[in-house]
Coordinates of C-alpha atoms in Angstrom, one line a residue:
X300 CA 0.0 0.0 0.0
X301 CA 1.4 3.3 -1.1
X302 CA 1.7 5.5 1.7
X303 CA -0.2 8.5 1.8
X304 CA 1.0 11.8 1.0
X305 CA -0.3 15.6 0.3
X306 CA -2.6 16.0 -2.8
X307 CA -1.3 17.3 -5.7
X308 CA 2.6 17.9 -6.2
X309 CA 5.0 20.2 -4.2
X310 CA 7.8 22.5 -5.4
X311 CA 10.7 20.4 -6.6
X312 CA 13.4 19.8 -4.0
X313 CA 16.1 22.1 -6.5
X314 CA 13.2 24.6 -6.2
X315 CA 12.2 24.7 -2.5
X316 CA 16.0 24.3 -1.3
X317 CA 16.4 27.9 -2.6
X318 CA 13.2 28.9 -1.4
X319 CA 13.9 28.2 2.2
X320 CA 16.8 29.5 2.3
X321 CA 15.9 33.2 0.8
X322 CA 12.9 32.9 3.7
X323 CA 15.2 32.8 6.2
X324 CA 17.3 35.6 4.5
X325 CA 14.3 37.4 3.7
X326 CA 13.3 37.3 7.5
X327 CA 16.6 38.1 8.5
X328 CA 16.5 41.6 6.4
X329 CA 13.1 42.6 7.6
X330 CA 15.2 43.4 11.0
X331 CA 17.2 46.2 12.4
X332 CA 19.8 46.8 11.7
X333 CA 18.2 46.7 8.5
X334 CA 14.3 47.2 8.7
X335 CA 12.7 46.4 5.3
X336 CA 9.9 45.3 7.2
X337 CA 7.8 44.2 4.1
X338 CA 10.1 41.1 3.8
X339 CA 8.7 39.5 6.9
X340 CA 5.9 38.6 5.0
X341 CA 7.6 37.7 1.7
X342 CA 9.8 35.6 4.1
X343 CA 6.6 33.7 5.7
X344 CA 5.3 33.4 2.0
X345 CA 8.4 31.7 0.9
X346 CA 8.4 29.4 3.3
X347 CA 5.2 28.6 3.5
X348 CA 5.3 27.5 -0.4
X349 CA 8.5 25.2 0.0
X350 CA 7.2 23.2 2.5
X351 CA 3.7 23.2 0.8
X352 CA 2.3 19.6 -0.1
X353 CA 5.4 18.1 1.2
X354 CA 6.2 15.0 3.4
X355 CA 6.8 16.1 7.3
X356 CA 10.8 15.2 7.3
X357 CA 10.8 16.9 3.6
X358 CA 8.9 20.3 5.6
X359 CA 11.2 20.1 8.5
X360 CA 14.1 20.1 6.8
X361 CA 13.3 23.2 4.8
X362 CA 11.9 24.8 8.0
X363 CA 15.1 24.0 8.9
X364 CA 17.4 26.0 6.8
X365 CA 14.9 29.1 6.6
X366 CA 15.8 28.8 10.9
X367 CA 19.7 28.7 10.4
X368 CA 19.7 31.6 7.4
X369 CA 17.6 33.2 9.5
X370 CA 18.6 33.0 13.4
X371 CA 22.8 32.5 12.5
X372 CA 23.2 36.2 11.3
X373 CA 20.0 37.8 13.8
X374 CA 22.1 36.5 16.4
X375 CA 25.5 37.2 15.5
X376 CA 26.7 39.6 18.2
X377 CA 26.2 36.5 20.7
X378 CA 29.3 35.1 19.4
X379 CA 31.3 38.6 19.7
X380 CA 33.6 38.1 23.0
X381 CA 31.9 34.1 24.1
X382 CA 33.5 32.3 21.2
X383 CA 31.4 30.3 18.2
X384 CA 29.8 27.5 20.5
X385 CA 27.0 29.2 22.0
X386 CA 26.3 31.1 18.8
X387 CA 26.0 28.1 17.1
X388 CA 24.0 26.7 19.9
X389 CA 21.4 28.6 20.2
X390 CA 21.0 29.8 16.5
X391 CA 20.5 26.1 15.8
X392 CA 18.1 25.1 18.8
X393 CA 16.1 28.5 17.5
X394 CA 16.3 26.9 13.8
X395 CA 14.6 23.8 15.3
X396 CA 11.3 25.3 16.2
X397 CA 11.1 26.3 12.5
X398 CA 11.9 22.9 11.6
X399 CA 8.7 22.3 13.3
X400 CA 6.6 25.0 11.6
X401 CA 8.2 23.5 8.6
X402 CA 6.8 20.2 9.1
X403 CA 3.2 21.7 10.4
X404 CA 3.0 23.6 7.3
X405 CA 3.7 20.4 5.1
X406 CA 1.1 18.1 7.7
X407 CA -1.7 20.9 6.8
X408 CA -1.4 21.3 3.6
X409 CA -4.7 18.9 2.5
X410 CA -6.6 22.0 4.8
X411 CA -5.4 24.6 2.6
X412 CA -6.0 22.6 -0.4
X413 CA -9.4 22.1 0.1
X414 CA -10.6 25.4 0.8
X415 CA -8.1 28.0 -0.5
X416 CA -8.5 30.8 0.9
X417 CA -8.0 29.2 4.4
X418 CA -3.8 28.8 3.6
X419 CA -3.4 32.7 4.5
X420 CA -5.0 32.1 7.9
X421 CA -3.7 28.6 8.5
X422 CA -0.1 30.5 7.8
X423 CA -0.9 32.9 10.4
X424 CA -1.8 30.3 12.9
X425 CA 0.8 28.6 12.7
X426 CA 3.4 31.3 13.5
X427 CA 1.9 32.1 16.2
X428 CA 1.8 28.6 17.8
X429 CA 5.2 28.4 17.0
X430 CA 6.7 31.6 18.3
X431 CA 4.2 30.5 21.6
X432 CA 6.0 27.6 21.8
X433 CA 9.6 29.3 21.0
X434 CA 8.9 31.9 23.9
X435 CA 8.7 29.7 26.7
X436 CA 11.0 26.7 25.7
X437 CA 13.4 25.4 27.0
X438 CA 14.5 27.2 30.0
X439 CA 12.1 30.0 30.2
X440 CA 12.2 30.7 26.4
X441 CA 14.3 32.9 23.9
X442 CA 11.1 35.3 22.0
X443 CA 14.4 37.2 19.8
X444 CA 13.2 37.5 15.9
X445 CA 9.9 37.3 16.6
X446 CA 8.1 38.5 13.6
X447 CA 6.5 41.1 15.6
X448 CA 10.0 42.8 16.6
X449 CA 10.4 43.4 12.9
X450 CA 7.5 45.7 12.4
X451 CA 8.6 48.9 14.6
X452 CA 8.3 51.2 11.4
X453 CA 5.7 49.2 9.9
X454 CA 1.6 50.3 9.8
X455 CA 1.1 46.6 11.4
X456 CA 2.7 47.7 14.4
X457 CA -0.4 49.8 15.6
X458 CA -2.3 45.9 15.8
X459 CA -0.1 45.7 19.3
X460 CA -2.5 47.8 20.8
X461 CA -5.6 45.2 20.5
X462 CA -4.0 42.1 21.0
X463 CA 0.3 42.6 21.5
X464 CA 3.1 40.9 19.8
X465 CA 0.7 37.8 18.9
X466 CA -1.8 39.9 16.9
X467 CA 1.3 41.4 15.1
X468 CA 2.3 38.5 13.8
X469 CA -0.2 36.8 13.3
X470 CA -0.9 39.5 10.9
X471 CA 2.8 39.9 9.1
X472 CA 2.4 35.6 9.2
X473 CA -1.7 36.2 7.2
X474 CA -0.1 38.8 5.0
X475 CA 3.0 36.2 3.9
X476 CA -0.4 33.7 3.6
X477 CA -2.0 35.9 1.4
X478 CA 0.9 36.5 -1.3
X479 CA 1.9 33.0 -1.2
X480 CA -1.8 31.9 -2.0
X481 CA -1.7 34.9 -5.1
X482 CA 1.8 33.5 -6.3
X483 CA 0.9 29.6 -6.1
X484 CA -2.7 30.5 -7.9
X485 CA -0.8 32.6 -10.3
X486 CA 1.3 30.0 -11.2
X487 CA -0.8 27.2 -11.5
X488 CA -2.7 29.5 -13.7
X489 CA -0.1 30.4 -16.0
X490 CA 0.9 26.9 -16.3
X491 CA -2.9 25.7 -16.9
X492 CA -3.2 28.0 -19.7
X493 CA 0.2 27.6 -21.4
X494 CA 0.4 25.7 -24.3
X495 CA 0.7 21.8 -23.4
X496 CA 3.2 19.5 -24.9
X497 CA 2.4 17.8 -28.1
X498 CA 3.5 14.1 -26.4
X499 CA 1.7 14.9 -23.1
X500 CA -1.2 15.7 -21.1
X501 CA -1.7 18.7 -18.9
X502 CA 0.0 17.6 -15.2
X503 CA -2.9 16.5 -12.8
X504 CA -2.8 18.6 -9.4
X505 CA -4.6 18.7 -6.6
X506 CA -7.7 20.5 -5.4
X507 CA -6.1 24.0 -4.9
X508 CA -5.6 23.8 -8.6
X509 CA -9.2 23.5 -9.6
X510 CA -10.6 23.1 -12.4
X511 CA -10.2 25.6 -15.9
X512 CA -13.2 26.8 -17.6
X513 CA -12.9 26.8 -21.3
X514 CA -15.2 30.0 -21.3
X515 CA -13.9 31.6 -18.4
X516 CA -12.2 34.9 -19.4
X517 CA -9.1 36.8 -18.4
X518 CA -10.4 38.8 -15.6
X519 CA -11.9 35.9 -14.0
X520 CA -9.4 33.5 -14.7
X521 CA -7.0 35.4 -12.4
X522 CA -9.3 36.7 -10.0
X523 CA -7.6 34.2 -7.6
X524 CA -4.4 35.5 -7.9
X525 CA -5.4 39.3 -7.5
X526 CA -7.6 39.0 -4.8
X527 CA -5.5 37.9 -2.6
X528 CA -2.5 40.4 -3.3
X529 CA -4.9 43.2 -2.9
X530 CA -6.2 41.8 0.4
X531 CA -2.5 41.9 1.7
X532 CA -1.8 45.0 0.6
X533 CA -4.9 46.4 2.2
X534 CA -4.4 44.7 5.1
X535 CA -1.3 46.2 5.3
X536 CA -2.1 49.7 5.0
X537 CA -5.6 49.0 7.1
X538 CA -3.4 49.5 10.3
X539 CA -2.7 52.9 9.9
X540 CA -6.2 53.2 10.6
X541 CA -6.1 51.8 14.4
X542 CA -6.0 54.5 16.9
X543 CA -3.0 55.0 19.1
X544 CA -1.8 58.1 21.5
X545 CA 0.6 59.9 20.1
X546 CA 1.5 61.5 23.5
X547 CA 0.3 60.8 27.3
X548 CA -3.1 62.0 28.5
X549 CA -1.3 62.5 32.2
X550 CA 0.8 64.7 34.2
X551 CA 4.6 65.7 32.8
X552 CA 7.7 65.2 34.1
X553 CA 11.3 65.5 32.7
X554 CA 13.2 62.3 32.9
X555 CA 17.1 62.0 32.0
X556 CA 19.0 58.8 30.3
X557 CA 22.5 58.8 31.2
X558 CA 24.4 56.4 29.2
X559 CA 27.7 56.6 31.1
X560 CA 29.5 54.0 28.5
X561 CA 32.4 51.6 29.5
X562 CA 36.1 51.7 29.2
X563 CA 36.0 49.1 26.7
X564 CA 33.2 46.7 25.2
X565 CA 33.5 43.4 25.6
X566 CA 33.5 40.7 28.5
X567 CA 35.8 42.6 30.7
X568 CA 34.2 45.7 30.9
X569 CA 32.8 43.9 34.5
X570 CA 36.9 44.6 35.6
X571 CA 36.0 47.9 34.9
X572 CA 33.7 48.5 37.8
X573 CA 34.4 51.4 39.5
X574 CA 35.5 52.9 36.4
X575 CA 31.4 52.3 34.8
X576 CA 30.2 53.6 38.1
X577 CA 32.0 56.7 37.9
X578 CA 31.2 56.9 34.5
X579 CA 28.2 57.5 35.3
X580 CA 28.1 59.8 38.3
X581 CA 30.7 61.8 36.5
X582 CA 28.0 62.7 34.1
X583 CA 24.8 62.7 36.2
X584 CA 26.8 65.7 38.0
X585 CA 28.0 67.3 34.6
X586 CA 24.3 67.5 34.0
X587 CA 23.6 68.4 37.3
X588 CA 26.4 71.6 36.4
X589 CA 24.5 72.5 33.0
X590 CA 21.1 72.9 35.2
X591 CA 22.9 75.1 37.7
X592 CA 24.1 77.6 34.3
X593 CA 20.0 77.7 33.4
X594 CA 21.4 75.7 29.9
X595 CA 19.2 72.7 30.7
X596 CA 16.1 71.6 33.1
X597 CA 16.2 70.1 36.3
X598 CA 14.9 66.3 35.6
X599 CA 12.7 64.8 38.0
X600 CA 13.9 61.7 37.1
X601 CA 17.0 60.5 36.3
X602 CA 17.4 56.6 34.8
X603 CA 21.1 54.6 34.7
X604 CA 21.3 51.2 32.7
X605 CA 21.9 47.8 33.8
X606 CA 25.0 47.4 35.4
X607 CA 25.5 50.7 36.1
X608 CA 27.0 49.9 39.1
X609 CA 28.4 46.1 39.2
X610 CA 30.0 46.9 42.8
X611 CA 27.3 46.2 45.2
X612 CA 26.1 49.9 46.7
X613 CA 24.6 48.7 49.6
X614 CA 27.4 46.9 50.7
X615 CA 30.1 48.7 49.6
X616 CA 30.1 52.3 50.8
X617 CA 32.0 53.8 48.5
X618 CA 29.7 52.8 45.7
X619 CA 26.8 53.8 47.8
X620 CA 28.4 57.4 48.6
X621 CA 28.9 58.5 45.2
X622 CA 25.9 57.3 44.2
X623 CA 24.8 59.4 46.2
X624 CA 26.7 62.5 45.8
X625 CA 25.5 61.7 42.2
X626 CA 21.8 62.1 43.4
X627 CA 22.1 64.9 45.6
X628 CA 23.6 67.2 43.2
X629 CA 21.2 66.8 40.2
X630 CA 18.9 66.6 43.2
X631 CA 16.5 64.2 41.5
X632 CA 15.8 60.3 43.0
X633 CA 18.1 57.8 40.7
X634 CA 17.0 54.6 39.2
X635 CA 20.3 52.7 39.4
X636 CA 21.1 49.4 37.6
X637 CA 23.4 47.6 40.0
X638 CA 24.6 43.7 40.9
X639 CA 23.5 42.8 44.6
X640 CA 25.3 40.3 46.4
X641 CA 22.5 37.5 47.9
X642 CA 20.2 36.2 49.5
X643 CA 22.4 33.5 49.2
X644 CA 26.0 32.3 49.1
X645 CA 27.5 32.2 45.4
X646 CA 23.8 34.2 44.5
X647 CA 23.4 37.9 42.6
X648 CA 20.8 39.8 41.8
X649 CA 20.3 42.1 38.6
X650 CA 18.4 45.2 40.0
X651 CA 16.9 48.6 39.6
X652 CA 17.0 50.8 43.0
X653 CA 15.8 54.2 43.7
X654 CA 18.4 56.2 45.0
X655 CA 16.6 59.2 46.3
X656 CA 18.6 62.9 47.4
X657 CA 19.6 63.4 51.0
X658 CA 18.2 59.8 51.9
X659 CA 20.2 57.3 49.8
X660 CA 18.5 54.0 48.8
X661 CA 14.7 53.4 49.0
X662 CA 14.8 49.5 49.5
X663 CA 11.3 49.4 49.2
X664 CA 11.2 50.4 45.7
X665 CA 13.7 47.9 44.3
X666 CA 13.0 45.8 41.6
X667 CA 14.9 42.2 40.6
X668 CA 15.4 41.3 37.5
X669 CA 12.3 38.0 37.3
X670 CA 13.7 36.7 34.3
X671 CA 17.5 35.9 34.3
X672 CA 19.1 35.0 30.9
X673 CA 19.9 31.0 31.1
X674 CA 23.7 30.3 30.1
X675 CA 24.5 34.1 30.5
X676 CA 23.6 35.0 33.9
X677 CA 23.1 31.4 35.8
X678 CA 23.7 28.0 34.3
X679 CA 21.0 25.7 34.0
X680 CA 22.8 21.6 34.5
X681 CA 26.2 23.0 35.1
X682 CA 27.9 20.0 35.0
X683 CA 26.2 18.8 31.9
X684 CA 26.9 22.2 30.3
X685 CA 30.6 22.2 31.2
X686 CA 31.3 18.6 28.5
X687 CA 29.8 21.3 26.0
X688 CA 32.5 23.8 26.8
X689 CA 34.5 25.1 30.1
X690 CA 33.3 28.8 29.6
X691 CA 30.3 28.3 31.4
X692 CA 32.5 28.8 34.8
X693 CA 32.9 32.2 33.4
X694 CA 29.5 32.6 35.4
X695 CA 30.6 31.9 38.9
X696 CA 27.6 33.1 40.5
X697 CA 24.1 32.2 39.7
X698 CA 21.7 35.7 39.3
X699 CA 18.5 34.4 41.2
X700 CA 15.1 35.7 40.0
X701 CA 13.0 38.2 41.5
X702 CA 9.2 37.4 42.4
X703 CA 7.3 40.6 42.0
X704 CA 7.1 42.9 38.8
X705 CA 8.8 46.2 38.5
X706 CA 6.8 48.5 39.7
X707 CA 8.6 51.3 40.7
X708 CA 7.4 54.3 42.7
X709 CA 9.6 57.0 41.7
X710 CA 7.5 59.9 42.8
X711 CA 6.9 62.0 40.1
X712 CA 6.3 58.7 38.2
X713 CA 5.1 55.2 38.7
X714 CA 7.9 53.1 36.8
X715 CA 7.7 49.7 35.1
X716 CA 10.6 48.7 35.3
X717 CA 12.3 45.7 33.1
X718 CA 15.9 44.5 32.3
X719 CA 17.6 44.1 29.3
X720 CA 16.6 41.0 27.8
X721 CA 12.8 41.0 29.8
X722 CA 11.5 43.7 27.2
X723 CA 11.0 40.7 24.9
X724 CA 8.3 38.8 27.1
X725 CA 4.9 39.9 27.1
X726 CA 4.0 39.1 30.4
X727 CA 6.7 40.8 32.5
X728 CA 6.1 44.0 30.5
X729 CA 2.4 43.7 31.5
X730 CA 2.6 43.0 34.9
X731 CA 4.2 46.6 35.3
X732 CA 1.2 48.3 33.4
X733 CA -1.6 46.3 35.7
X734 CA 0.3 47.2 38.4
X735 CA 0.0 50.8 37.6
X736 CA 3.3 51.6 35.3
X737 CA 3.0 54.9 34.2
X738 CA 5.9 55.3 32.3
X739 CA 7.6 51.9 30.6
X740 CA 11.5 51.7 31.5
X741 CA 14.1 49.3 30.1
X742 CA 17.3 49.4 31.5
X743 CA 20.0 47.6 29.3
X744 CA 23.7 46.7 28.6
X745 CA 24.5 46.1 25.3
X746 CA 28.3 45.9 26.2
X747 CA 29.0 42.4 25.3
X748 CA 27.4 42.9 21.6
X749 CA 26.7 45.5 19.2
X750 CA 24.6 48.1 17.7
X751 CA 23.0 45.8 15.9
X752 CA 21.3 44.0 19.3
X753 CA 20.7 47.3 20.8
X754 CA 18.4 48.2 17.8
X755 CA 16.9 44.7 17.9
X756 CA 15.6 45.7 20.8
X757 CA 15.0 49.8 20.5
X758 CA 12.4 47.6 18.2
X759 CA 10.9 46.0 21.2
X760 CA 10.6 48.5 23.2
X761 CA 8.4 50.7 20.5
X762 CA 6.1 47.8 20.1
X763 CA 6.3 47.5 24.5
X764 CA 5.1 51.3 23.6
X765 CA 2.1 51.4 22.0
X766 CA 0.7 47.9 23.3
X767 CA 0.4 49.3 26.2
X768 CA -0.1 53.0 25.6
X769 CA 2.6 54.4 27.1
X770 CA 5.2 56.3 26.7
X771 CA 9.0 54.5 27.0
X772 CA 12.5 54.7 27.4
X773 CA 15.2 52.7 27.1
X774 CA 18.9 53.3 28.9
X775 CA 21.9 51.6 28.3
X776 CA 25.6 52.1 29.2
X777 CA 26.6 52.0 25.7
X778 CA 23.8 53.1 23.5
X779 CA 20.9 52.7 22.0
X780 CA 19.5 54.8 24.4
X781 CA 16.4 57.0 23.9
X782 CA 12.8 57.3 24.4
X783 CA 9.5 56.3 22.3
X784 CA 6.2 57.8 22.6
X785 CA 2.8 55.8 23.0
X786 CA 2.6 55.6 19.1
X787 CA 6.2 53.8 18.6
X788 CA 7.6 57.3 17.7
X789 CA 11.7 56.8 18.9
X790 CA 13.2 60.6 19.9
X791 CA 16.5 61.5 21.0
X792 CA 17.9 58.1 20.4
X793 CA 21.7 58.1 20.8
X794 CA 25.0 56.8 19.3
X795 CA 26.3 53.5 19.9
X796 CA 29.9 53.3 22.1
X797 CA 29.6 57.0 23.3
X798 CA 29.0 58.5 26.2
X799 CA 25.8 61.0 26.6
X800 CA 23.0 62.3 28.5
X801 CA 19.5 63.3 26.5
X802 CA 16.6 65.0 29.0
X803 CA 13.1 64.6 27.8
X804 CA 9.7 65.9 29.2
X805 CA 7.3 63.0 28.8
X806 CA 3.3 63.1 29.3
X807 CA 2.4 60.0 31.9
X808 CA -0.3 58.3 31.1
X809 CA -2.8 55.9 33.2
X810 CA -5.1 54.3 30.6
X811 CA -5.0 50.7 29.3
X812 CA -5.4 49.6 25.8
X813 CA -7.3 46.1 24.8
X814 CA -4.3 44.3 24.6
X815 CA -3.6 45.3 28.0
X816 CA -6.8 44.0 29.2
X817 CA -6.9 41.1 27.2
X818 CA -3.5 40.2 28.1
X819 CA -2.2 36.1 26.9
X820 CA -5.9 35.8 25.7
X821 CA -5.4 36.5 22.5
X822 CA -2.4 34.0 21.9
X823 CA -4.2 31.6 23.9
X824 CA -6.6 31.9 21.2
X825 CA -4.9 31.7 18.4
X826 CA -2.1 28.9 19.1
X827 CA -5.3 26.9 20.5
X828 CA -6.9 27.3 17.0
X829 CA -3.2 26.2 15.2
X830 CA -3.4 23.1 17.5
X831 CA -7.2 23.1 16.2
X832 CA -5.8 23.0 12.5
X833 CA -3.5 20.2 12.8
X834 CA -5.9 18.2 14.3
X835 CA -8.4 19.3 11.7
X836 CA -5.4 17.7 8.7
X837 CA -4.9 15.1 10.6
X838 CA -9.1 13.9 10.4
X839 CA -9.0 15.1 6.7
X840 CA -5.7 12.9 5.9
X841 CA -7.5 10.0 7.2
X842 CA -10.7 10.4 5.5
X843 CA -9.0 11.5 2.2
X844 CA -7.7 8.6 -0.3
X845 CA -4.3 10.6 -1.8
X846 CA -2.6 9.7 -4.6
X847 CA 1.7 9.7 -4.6
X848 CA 3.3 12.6 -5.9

């Protein structure tokens, strides 16, 4: 008995090789530092028409290399001062999970060739299960190059508003649906009206294909192919017409980034310590000199990156004093990234403190860092990941996570505040807006990679923006720094490896947006319907009787 495979015939393999691999690259350019955003969905589309009607090791195996030309370059600066192991690591266990979509694209295939017009949605479906499964797997999860980073310029980004990074791509993934279903139809098209050869018949296909019409004319005989391109194009441009603030509806205060920078990039910029701390103090009092002269105003708030202080101030007093010389000059509370030793022995924690003038640190508004980075700030199976390589012990101490979310309460401003790599999951960004965030900050080092990383996730933060409808900043010791309105609108952003300080008045702003209230609902929804799906192909494969091809 022949075993049973997709109706109608796939993409040759010479064809669909170099399909998958222009996805990834395709994909890959629709990020900063490049941000051709309309590739995302040309990416999605050529993927989605490789693995088409193919066998599920055939579909994983081009899912495959669209993950490795995809996630190998996104996450090059990994490898810049740790060696080529965990770069190949991780850009290869990210490259699995599209080898998965690759083979859930080839397993539903007899859905979309039955009803057509359900291989855009089926598209979209699946890449959001996938990135749902990708977010949270293993370890926590690793959400980088999710389609939805890639849209920070793009009219699709206003979508975050109603349902967050899921709705986003689930719309770049129903756009990429849409052209491949116009390209495929437009094909098939061509290829049913071109002359057949003289020794054989037309090539059977399957019921995407349907059947031609002698009588049918032109404009109906490709009404398949247009009406789908013009749906994606309008779908496209239909998000311009979602409302988002442009500003906050709230009270103003003046906040300052100071981005102190580092002696030197690179690993070793932690034996650098004091020099970073003074860094920064250095310039929080050389502002604190230009407000004096009447050349700038008096900040309310004042925000320093992650590891802006990697000597313990609360132990070490004199981190803690000129901290707080720093603070009582520009005489303006602190928000102070800074490496405290505990609650354990061999433990740290990554944390933001408020460092207030005349009183020093407020340790009830301290915030630590819920979401360490796995195999970069504690090492999950130690021993098992020393056979893979010896640098691991690089990371003597183990960060431990914080419990609550970072809800600062700076005064002039409720804060919600997230570190570095956090910015990327939906749910610890979230939990600062519920808890009554006013005004989103991310503080960041970007140290041990490159300008290419920092505006991976500038991007984040402008969606972070106007999902939740307010206004944003971003600080880090080496840049990108800058802030972002509630419409994704990025202003004073500054250079990479350089040291400045940019002052902003910002609007605060109280209200929540849908996709605040509806929170995981929406991806719930969606990924439940992709499970939906392949349960759906796998009823239709065994009621269907397919023919080899």
């Amino acid at each position: 008995m022949p075993r049973p495979v997709v109706p109608g015939r796939p993409l040759p393999l010479r064809v669909a090789v170099p399909l998958a691999v222009a996805a990834g690259l395709a994909l890959l350019v629709a990020f900063p530092p490049y941000g051709v955003w309309p590739l995302a969905p040309v990416g999605v589309a050529l993927l989605a028409a490789a693995a088409h009607r193919r066998r599920l090791r055939a579909g994983a195996g081009l899912g495959f290399l669209t993950g490795v030309a995809f996630f190998a370059p996104l996450l090059a600066w990994t490898n810049l001062h740790t060696g080529y192991l965990p770069w190949v690591l991780l850009s290869l266990l990210q490259a699995g999970y599209l080898a998965l979509l690759g083979a859930a694209t080839a397993w539903v295939s007899p859905l979309a060739d039955r009803a057509r017009w359900a291989w855009p949605a089926l598209t979209g479906l699946l890449w959001v299960g996938q990135e749902a499964l990708r977010d949270r797997t293993p370890f926590g999860g690793f959400p980088w190059g999710r389609l939805a980073f890639s849209q920070d310029t793009s009219p699709l980004l206003r979508l975050a508003a109603l349902g967050g990074a899921p709705l986003v791509t689930f719309a770049v993934a129903l756009v990429g649906g849409l052209l491949v279903t116009a390209v495929w139809r437009g094909w098939v098209t061509a290829q049913r009206h071109a002359p057949p050869p003289s020794d054989a018949a037309a090539s059977p296909d399957g019921p995407l294909d349907g059947p031609s019409h002698a009588g049918a004319t032109g404009a109906r005989r490709w009404t398949p192919v247009v009406v789908p391109a013009v749906v994606a194009v309008a779908l496209t441009a239909g998000g311009l017409l979602v409302p988002v603030a442009t500003a906050g509806s709230g009270a103003g205060v003046t906040v300052a980034i100071v981005q102190g920078n580092v002696p030197r990039l690179g690993l070793d910029f932690n034996a650098q310590r004091q020099a970073v701390l003074n860094n920064h103090v250095d310039a929080t009092i050389e502002l604190a000199g230009r407000v004096a002269a009447g050349q700038q105003r008096r900040p309310d708030l004042v925000v320093w990156p992650e590891n802006s202080s990697d000597i313990d101030p609360l132990r070490n007093p004199t981190a803690g004093a000129r901290i707080s010389q720093a603070a009582d000059t520009i005489g303006a509370p602190i928000l102070v990234g800074a490496v405290l030793l505990g609650p354990g022995a061999g433990q740290v924690r990554n944390a933001g403190i408020l460092w207030r003038p005349g009183t020093g640190p407020d340790l009830d508004q301290l915030y630590t860092k819920r979401h360490p980075v796995p195999f970069a700030e504690y090492v999950p199976l130690r021993d098992v990941a020393r056979m893979v390589s010896d640098q691991v012990d690089l990371i003597r101490n183990d960060f431990v996570p914080g419990s609550t979310p970072g809800v600062v309460r700076a005064g002039p401003a409720v804060l919600g505040d997230v570190i570095c790599f956090e910015v990327a999951y939906d749910e610890v960004v979230r939990d600062t807006v519920t808890g009554g965030a006013q005004l989103l900050v991310v503080q960041t080092n970007n140290a041990t990679f490159n300008v290419a990383e920092a505006r991976q996730q500038m991007a984040m933060v402008r969606l972070r923006a106007v999902e939740h409808g307010r206004p944003a900043l971003m600080a880090s010791t080496v840049g990108v720094s800058g802030f972002v309105a509630p419409d994704g609108r990025v202003s004073d952003a500054t250079g990479f490896n350089t040291r400045e300080v940019v002052v902003r008045q910002l609007r605060l702003d109280d209200g929540r947006t849908l996709a605040t209230r509806l929170g995981w609902w929406p991806e719930v929804a969606l990924a439940a319907l992709a499970a939906a799906a392949l349960v759906g192909a796998a009823v239709l494969r065994r009621r269907q009787r397919v023919r080899p091809g």
